[in-house]
Amino acid sequence: MKISVIGAGYVGLVTAACFADLGHEVINVDNDSRKLALLKKGKCHFFEPGLQELILKGMSEGRLSFESDAGRAAAKTDVVFIAVGTPPKDDGGADLSQIEEVAKQVAKNIRKKFKLIIEKSTVPVRTGIRIRQIIRKHAPKGARFGVASNPEFLREGTAIHDFMNPDRIIVGADSATARKVLKDLYENINGPLMITDLQSSEIIKHASNSFLAMKISFINAISRVCELSGANVEEVAEGMGLDTRIGPKFLNAGIGFGGFCFPKDLAAFIKISEELGYDFSILKAVERVNHEQIGHYLTKLRSKIKNLKGKTVGILGLAFKPNTDDMRFAPSIEIINQLISDGAKIRAFDPEAMGKAKEIFPKITYCKDAYDAAKNADCLLVLTEWNEFKEMDMLRLKRVLKKPLVIDGRNIYKPKQMQKLGIEYVSMGRE
Ligand code: UGA
């Protein structure tokens, strides 16, 4: 099939590269000239394992190309995925202006041949109806088109694997033609395909992300009770997870969730629910608990070092999670801001995210590796659970630290081992 994917962010670029790999002819559109220039040279503008190679493969085999004009790309293709940003507005609602603009441009390029417009970006429920209205208004008379919702569930860091091996493919469509196109598109992807109406599909995405965020805040709340009672949150999570109705995943306590999906989608889902007349109080508590974890983590640090002024703090991990260079809504941002205002000197290391972190914190010290970050530090903070931090030589780490104090926001080390090594160790929800 001839496909255009409008937007070359995480979701759009992965979708484009994967569909090209599955044999479709794909045009990926982005109006950011810097990103586009890189992509045209076959270079990915963010770090995602395997994506760079897939882009080059698609380009060299002639199935993947990049361009700047959504209307022009839409004119040449029968299927148009909209994967542009839906950033948060000040009131928490999703800013749909980019989606609306793309819908207009696509509408003007629909002719007699049926065109299917598919929303891939995460959107509030009823956005599909809005897209349909916009297209109807701007398309030429007699234009044939359909609108569908096909939310994406991939995670950063494992995006290609998730796209190619999804737990489920959700398709919200209201015409047989639209459903047929989507079924054909996903023919070679191994995963159950579920068909719903447009609104249900849109809610499935918001509800899934909110539920996962709720699981994280739930275990973080449990971790607080564990700390107060002398229990161990890892054992509690393991015991809970053995119940197949609960499951073991997404029960890691720590400094909470970040990234460009959970925080923004939660806020948008709370907002749209409110607009529709429902006060989603559970989700408000999920946001509150998530935020409280950062304050709680800093309290742990300040209970060990009363006055941080002039102290050196080593930081392992800046990205919102491992295997990505994404710093958006990373818990590290608020923590570093607090440390800076307390007058601490910061030595940080992250295997991938330091380039992006420099744009936010140009003045802190960036180190060549984890041991370098720990050098002469009064304490070491673990903020992202990269594998290489789990596999460190702890004796060497102890030797380079000025004081052997590790405050672990991701529970990557074993308290007993740290005790044996003579490293003072503070973690989340366990002693
Ligand atoms: C999330 C969803 O998992 C994807 O299914 C979805 O497609 C994506 O959002 C999206 O809407 O685009 P992602 O943001 O890439 O994916 O990252 P996750 O792996 O879900 O992690 C999110 C945050 O939760 C991270 O900060 C992570 O550290 C934190 N987390 C995760 C925990 O604190 N504890 C856990 O047990 C799991």
mmCIF file of C-alpha atoms in Angstrom, residues 11-12 15 19 81-83 118-122 148-152 163 186:
data_model
loop_
_atom_site.group_PDB
_atom_site.id
_atom_site.type_symbol
_atom_site.label_atom_id
_atom_site.label_comp_id
_atom_site.label_asym_id
_atom_site.label_seq_id
_atom_site.Cartn_x
_atom_site.Cartn_y
_atom_site.Cartn_z
ATOM 1 C CA VAL A 11 5.394 7.138 17.055
ATOM 2 C CA GLY A 12 5.385 8.502 13.486
ATOM 3 C CA THR A 15 5.377 3.503 12.304
ATOM 4 C CA PHE A 19 5.475 -0.297 7.627
ATOM 5 C CA PHE A 81 -1.617 8.243 9.395
ATOM 6 C CA ILE A 82 -1.689 11.356 11.553
ATOM 7 C CA ALA A 83 1.101 11.055 14.129
ATOM 8 C CA ILE A 118 -6.073 7.321 10.575
ATOM 9 C CA GLU A 119 -5.319 8.980 13.894
ATOM 10 C CA LYS A 120 -2.216 7.411 15.427
ATOM 11 C CA SER A 121 -1.371 10.171 17.900
ATOM 12 C CA THR A 122 -2.840 9.816 21.380
ATOM 13 C CA ALA A 148 -10.255 5.664 11.732
ATOM 14 C CA SER A 149 -8.477 5.463 15.055
ATOM 15 C CA ASN A 150 -5.509 3.125 15.479
ATOM 16 C CA PRO A 151 -3.715 4.003 18.708
ATOM 17 C CA GLU A 152 -0.105 2.981 19.189
ATOM 18 C CA PHE A 163 5.323 -2.359 16.925
ATOM 19 C CA TYR A 186 -1.613 -5.275 9.667
#
